[in-house]
mmCIF file with all atom_site columns, C-alpha atoms in Angstrom:
data_model
loop_
_atom_site.group_PDB
_atom_site.id
_atom_site.type_symbol
_atom_site.label_atom_id
_atom_site.label_alt_id
_atom_site.label_comp_id
_atom_site.label_asym_id
_atom_site.label_entity_id
_atom_site.label_seq_id
_atom_site.pdbx_PDB_ins_code
_atom_site.Cartn_x
_atom_site.Cartn_y
_atom_site.Cartn_z
_atom_site.occupancy
_atom_site.B_iso_or_equiv
_atom_site.pdbx_formal_charge
_atom_site.auth_seq_id
_atom_site.auth_comp_id
_atom_site.auth_asym_id
_atom_site.auth_atom_id
_atom_site.pdbx_PDB_model_num
ATOM 1   C CA . UNK A 1 1   ? 2.670  35.246 -43.901 1.00 0.00 ? 764 UNK A CA 1
ATOM 2   C CA . UNK A 1 2   ? 3.739  34.905 -40.412 1.00 0.00 ? 765 UNK A CA 1
ATOM 3   C CA . UNK A 1 3   ? 6.606  32.281 -39.464 1.00 0.00 ? 766 UNK A CA 1
ATOM 4   C CA . UNK A 1 4   ? 5.430  29.875 -37.006 1.00 0.00 ? 767 UNK A CA 1
ATOM 5   C CA . UNK A 1 5   ? 8.787  28.195 -36.780 1.00 0.00 ? 768 UNK A CA 1
ATOM 6   C CA . UNK A 1 6   ? 9.275  27.761 -32.840 1.00 0.00 ? 769 UNK A CA 1
ATOM 7   C CA . UNK A 1 7   ? 12.809 29.271 -31.755 1.00 0.00 ? 770 UNK A CA 1
ATOM 8   C CA . UNK A 1 8   ? 12.700 28.828 -27.965 1.00 0.00 ? 771 UNK A CA 1
ATOM 9   C CA . UNK A 1 9   ? 15.047 26.478 -26.342 1.00 0.00 ? 772 UNK A CA 1
ATOM 10  C CA . UNK A 1 10  ? 14.196 22.864 -25.648 1.00 0.00 ? 773 UNK A CA 1
ATOM 11  C CA . UNK A 1 11  ? 13.893 23.404 -21.877 1.00 0.00 ? 774 UNK A CA 1
ATOM 12  C CA . UNK A 1 12  ? 10.538 25.258 -22.610 1.00 0.00 ? 775 UNK A CA 1
ATOM 13  C CA . UNK A 1 13  ? 9.006  22.334 -24.517 1.00 0.00 ? 776 UNK A CA 1
ATOM 14  C CA . UNK A 1 14  ? 6.474  20.973 -22.030 1.00 0.00 ? 777 UNK A CA 1
ATOM 15  C CA . UNK A 1 15  ? 5.630  17.531 -22.315 1.00 0.00 ? 778 UNK A CA 1
ATOM 16  C CA . UNK A 1 16  ? 1.900  16.709 -21.564 1.00 0.00 ? 779 UNK A CA 1
ATOM 17  C CA . UNK A 1 17  ? -0.322 13.741 -21.429 1.00 0.00 ? 780 UNK A CA 1
ATOM 18  C CA . UNK A 1 18  ? -3.305 13.477 -23.370 1.00 0.00 ? 781 UNK A CA 1
ATOM 19  C CA . UNK A 1 19  ? -5.327 10.641 -21.967 1.00 0.00 ? 782 UNK A CA 1
ATOM 20  C CA . UNK A 1 20  ? -8.364 10.977 -24.174 1.00 0.00 ? 783 UNK A CA 1
ATOM 21  C CA . UNK A 1 21  ? -6.039 10.765 -27.415 1.00 0.00 ? 784 UNK A CA 1
ATOM 22  C CA . UNK A 1 22  ? -3.871 8.294  -25.971 1.00 0.00 ? 785 UNK A CA 1
ATOM 23  C CA . UNK A 1 23  ? -0.551 10.485 -26.570 1.00 0.00 ? 786 UNK A CA 1
ATOM 24  C CA . UNK A 1 24  ? 1.917  12.719 -25.113 1.00 0.00 ? 787 UNK A CA 1
ATOM 25  C CA . UNK A 1 25  ? 2.149  16.149 -27.069 1.00 0.00 ? 788 UNK A CA 1
ATOM 26  C CA . UNK A 1 26  ? 5.393  18.423 -27.014 1.00 0.00 ? 789 UNK A CA 1
ATOM 27  C CA . UNK A 1 27  ? 4.015  22.129 -26.811 1.00 0.00 ? 790 UNK A CA 1
ATOM 28  C CA . UNK A 1 28  ? 5.480  25.529 -26.335 1.00 0.00 ? 791 UNK A CA 1
ATOM 29  C CA . UNK A 1 29  ? 2.373  27.283 -24.842 1.00 0.00 ? 792 UNK A CA 1
ATOM 30  C CA . UNK A 1 30  ? -0.502 26.282 -27.101 1.00 0.00 ? 793 UNK A CA 1
ATOM 31  C CA . UNK A 1 31  ? 1.569  25.290 -30.175 1.00 0.00 ? 794 UNK A CA 1
ATOM 32  C CA . UNK A 1 32  ? 1.650  21.610 -30.442 1.00 0.00 ? 795 UNK A CA 1
ATOM 33  C CA . UNK A 1 33  ? 5.453  20.535 -31.884 1.00 0.00 ? 796 UNK A CA 1
ATOM 34  C CA . UNK A 1 34  ? 4.831  16.563 -31.866 1.00 0.00 ? 797 UNK A CA 1
ATOM 35  C CA . UNK A 1 35  ? 3.697  13.660 -30.109 1.00 0.00 ? 798 UNK A CA 1
ATOM 36  C CA . UNK A 1 36  ? 4.334  9.800  -28.998 1.00 0.00 ? 799 UNK A CA 1
ATOM 37  C CA . UNK A 1 37  ? 1.076  8.141  -28.976 1.00 0.00 ? 800 UNK A CA 1
ATOM 38  C CA . UNK A 1 38  ? 0.212  4.880  -26.712 1.00 0.00 ? 801 UNK A CA 1
ATOM 39  C CA . UNK A 1 39  ? -1.591 2.210  -25.828 1.00 0.00 ? 802 UNK A CA 1
ATOM 40  C CA . UNK A 1 40  ? -2.221 1.415  -21.961 1.00 0.00 ? 803 UNK A CA 1
ATOM 41  C CA . UNK A 1 41  ? -2.510 -2.358 -21.116 1.00 0.00 ? 804 UNK A CA 1
ATOM 42  C CA . UNK A 1 42  ? -6.101 -3.312 -19.680 1.00 0.00 ? 805 UNK A CA 1
ATOM 43  C CA . UNK A 1 43  ? -4.695 -4.345 -16.597 1.00 0.00 ? 806 UNK A CA 1
ATOM 44  C CA . UNK A 1 44  ? -3.120 -0.722 -16.409 1.00 0.00 ? 807 UNK A CA 1
ATOM 45  C CA . UNK A 1 45  ? 0.624  -1.526 -15.260 1.00 0.00 ? 808 UNK A CA 1
ATOM 46  C CA . UNK A 1 46  ? 2.239  -1.130 -18.868 1.00 0.00 ? 809 UNK A CA 1
ATOM 47  C CA . UNK A 1 47  ? 2.236  1.632  -21.330 1.00 0.00 ? 810 UNK A CA 1
ATOM 48  C CA . UNK A 1 48  ? 3.226  0.660  -25.159 1.00 0.00 ? 811 UNK A CA 1
ATOM 49  C CA . UNK A 1 49  ? 5.033  3.522  -26.564 1.00 0.00 ? 812 UNK A CA 1
ATOM 50  C CA . UNK A 1 50  ? 3.828  3.030  -30.325 1.00 0.00 ? 813 UNK A CA 1
ATOM 51  C CA . UNK A 1 51  ? 4.885  6.321  -32.474 1.00 0.00 ? 814 UNK A CA 1
ATOM 52  C CA . UNK A 1 52  ? 6.596  9.356  -32.411 1.00 0.00 ? 815 UNK A CA 1
ATOM 53  C CA . UNK A 1 53  ? 5.921  11.943 -34.888 1.00 0.00 ? 816 UNK A CA 1
ATOM 54  C CA . UNK A 1 54  ? 7.285  15.649 -34.970 1.00 0.00 ? 817 UNK A CA 1
ATOM 55  C CA . UNK A 1 55  ? 6.119  18.796 -36.943 1.00 0.00 ? 818 UNK A CA 1
ATOM 56  C CA . UNK A 1 56  ? 8.277  19.754 -39.996 1.00 0.00 ? 819 UNK A CA 1
ATOM 57  C CA . UNK A 1 57  ? 9.015  22.814 -38.862 1.00 0.00 ? 820 UNK A CA 1
ATOM 58  C CA . UNK A 1 58  ? 9.965  21.659 -35.387 1.00 0.00 ? 821 UNK A CA 1
ATOM 59  C CA . UNK A 1 59  ? 12.298 19.073 -36.520 1.00 0.00 ? 822 UNK A CA 1
ATOM 60  C CA . UNK A 1 60  ? 15.981 19.772 -35.485 1.00 0.00 ? 823 UNK A CA 1
ATOM 61  C CA . UNK A 1 61  ? 14.993 20.993 -31.916 1.00 0.00 ? 824 UNK A CA 1
ATOM 62  C CA . UNK A 1 62  ? 15.241 18.359 -30.088 1.00 0.00 ? 825 UNK A CA 1
ATOM 63  C CA . UNK A 1 63  ? 11.427 17.662 -29.934 1.00 0.00 ? 826 UNK A CA 1
ATOM 64  C CA . UNK A 1 64  ? 11.776 14.006 -30.548 1.00 0.00 ? 827 UNK A CA 1
ATOM 65  C CA . UNK A 1 65  ? 13.890 13.589 -27.468 1.00 0.00 ? 828 UNK A CA 1
ATOM 66  C CA . UNK A 1 66  ? 12.401 15.602 -25.097 1.00 0.00 ? 829 UNK A CA 1
ATOM 67  C CA . UNK A 1 67  ? 9.002  13.435 -25.934 1.00 0.00 ? 830 UNK A CA 1
ATOM 68  C CA . UNK A 1 68  ? 10.884 10.202 -25.672 1.00 0.00 ? 831 UNK A CA 1
ATOM 69  C CA . UNK A 1 69  ? 12.302 11.637 -21.913 1.00 0.00 ? 832 UNK A CA 1
ATOM 70  C CA . UNK A 1 70  ? 8.881  13.184 -21.128 1.00 0.00 ? 833 UNK A CA 1
ATOM 71  C CA . UNK A 1 71  ? 7.198  9.986  -21.973 1.00 0.00 ? 834 UNK A CA 1
ATOM 72  C CA . UNK A 1 72  ? 9.405  7.436  -20.394 1.00 0.00 ? 835 UNK A CA 1
ATOM 73  C CA . UNK A 1 73  ? 9.768  9.666  -16.976 1.00 0.00 ? 836 UNK A CA 1
ATOM 74  C CA . UNK A 1 74  ? 5.861  10.358 -16.767 1.00 0.00 ? 837 UNK A CA 1
ATOM 75  C CA . UNK A 1 75  ? 5.492  6.311  -16.937 1.00 0.00 ? 838 UNK A CA 1
ATOM 76  C CA . UNK A 1 76  ? 8.135  5.920  -14.091 1.00 0.00 ? 839 UNK A CA 1
ATOM 77  C CA . UNK A 1 77  ? 6.609  8.350  -12.081 1.00 0.00 ? 840 UNK A CA 1
ATOM 78  C CA . UNK A 1 78  ? 3.209  6.226  -12.610 1.00 0.00 ? 841 UNK A CA 1
ATOM 79  C CA . UNK A 1 79  ? 4.618  2.847  -11.967 1.00 0.00 ? 842 UNK A CA 1
ATOM 80  C CA . UNK A 1 80  ? 4.199  1.586  -15.227 1.00 0.00 ? 843 UNK A CA 1
ATOM 81  C CA . UNK A 1 81  ? 6.448  -1.125 -17.111 1.00 0.00 ? 844 UNK A CA 1
ATOM 82  C CA . UNK A 1 82  ? 7.335  0.029  -20.712 1.00 0.00 ? 845 UNK A CA 1
ATOM 83  C CA . UNK A 1 83  ? 6.804  -1.565 -24.183 1.00 0.00 ? 846 UNK A CA 1
ATOM 84  C CA . UNK A 1 84  ? 8.709  0.205  -26.847 1.00 0.00 ? 847 UNK A CA 1
ATOM 85  C CA . UNK A 1 85  ? 7.422  -0.336 -30.753 1.00 0.00 ? 848 UNK A CA 1
ATOM 86  C CA . UNK A 1 86  ? 8.427  3.048  -31.633 1.00 0.00 ? 849 UNK A CA 1
ATOM 87  C CA . UNK A 1 87  ? 11.829 3.107  -33.641 1.00 0.00 ? 850 UNK A CA 1
ATOM 88  C CA . UNK A 1 88  ? 12.678 6.486  -32.360 1.00 0.00 ? 851 UNK A CA 1
ATOM 89  C CA . UNK A 1 89  ? 12.219 5.623  -28.892 1.00 0.00 ? 852 UNK A CA 1
ATOM 90  C CA . UNK A 1 90  ? 14.053 2.418  -29.120 1.00 0.00 ? 853 UNK A CA 1
ATOM 91  C CA . UNK A 1 91  ? 17.052 4.503  -30.840 1.00 0.00 ? 854 UNK A CA 1
ATOM 92  C CA . UNK A 1 92  ? 16.855 6.992  -27.832 1.00 0.00 ? 855 UNK A CA 1
ATOM 93  C CA . UNK A 1 93  ? 17.022 4.235  -25.309 1.00 0.00 ? 856 UNK A CA 1
ATOM 94  C CA . UNK A 1 94  ? 20.355 2.878  -27.117 1.00 0.00 ? 857 UNK A CA 1
ATOM 95  C CA . UNK A 1 95  ? 21.676 6.474  -26.901 1.00 0.00 ? 858 UNK A CA 1
ATOM 96  C CA . UNK A 1 96  ? 20.881 6.364  -23.068 1.00 0.00 ? 859 UNK A CA 1
ATOM 97  C CA . UNK A 1 97  ? 21.682 2.945  -21.594 1.00 0.00 ? 860 UNK A CA 1
ATOM 98  C CA . UNK A 1 98  ? 20.813 2.183  -18.355 1.00 0.00 ? 861 UNK A CA 1
ATOM 99  C CA . UNK A 1 99  ? 18.754 5.000  -17.708 1.00 0.00 ? 862 UNK A CA 1
ATOM 100 C CA . UNK A 1 100 ? 15.559 3.285  -18.215 1.00 0.00 ? 863 UNK A CA 1
ATOM 101 C CA . UNK A 1 101 ? 16.362 -0.345 -17.757 1.00 0.00 ? 864 UNK A CA 1
ATOM 102 C CA . UNK A 1 102 ? 13.969 -0.618 -14.784 1.00 0.00 ? 865 UNK A CA 1
ATOM 103 C CA . UNK A 1 103 ? 11.100 0.199  -17.120 1.00 0.00 ? 866 UNK A CA 1
ATOM 104 C CA . UNK A 1 104 ? 11.566 -1.632 -20.331 1.00 0.00 ? 867 UNK A CA 1
ATOM 105 C CA . UNK A 1 105 ? 13.138 -4.769 -18.739 1.00 0.00 ? 868 UNK A CA 1
ATOM 106 C CA . UNK A 1 106 ? 11.271 -7.854 -18.965 1.00 0.00 ? 869 UNK A CA 1
#
């Protein structure tokens, strides 16, 4: 049996938007490590971050934080406001006060 546990540094983790699945995925190469699911507001100006999930063999590698940062940075780049329903991303925002205030305010 081959060990498939990712061992690369968090910097190598890429966060990509998969619009047809309504989620951001954290990947190293073709290997998916976790995801953040989202909904887009019908008006197209707001994204709702619903749920973050990290695969068990990728836990403890910073994948969840990388996903949160990637999703929030992408929302900023796209000019979207953000509503956070996901408890993990809510906790991430508390640990990074002020960094994303412009996105999650009113």
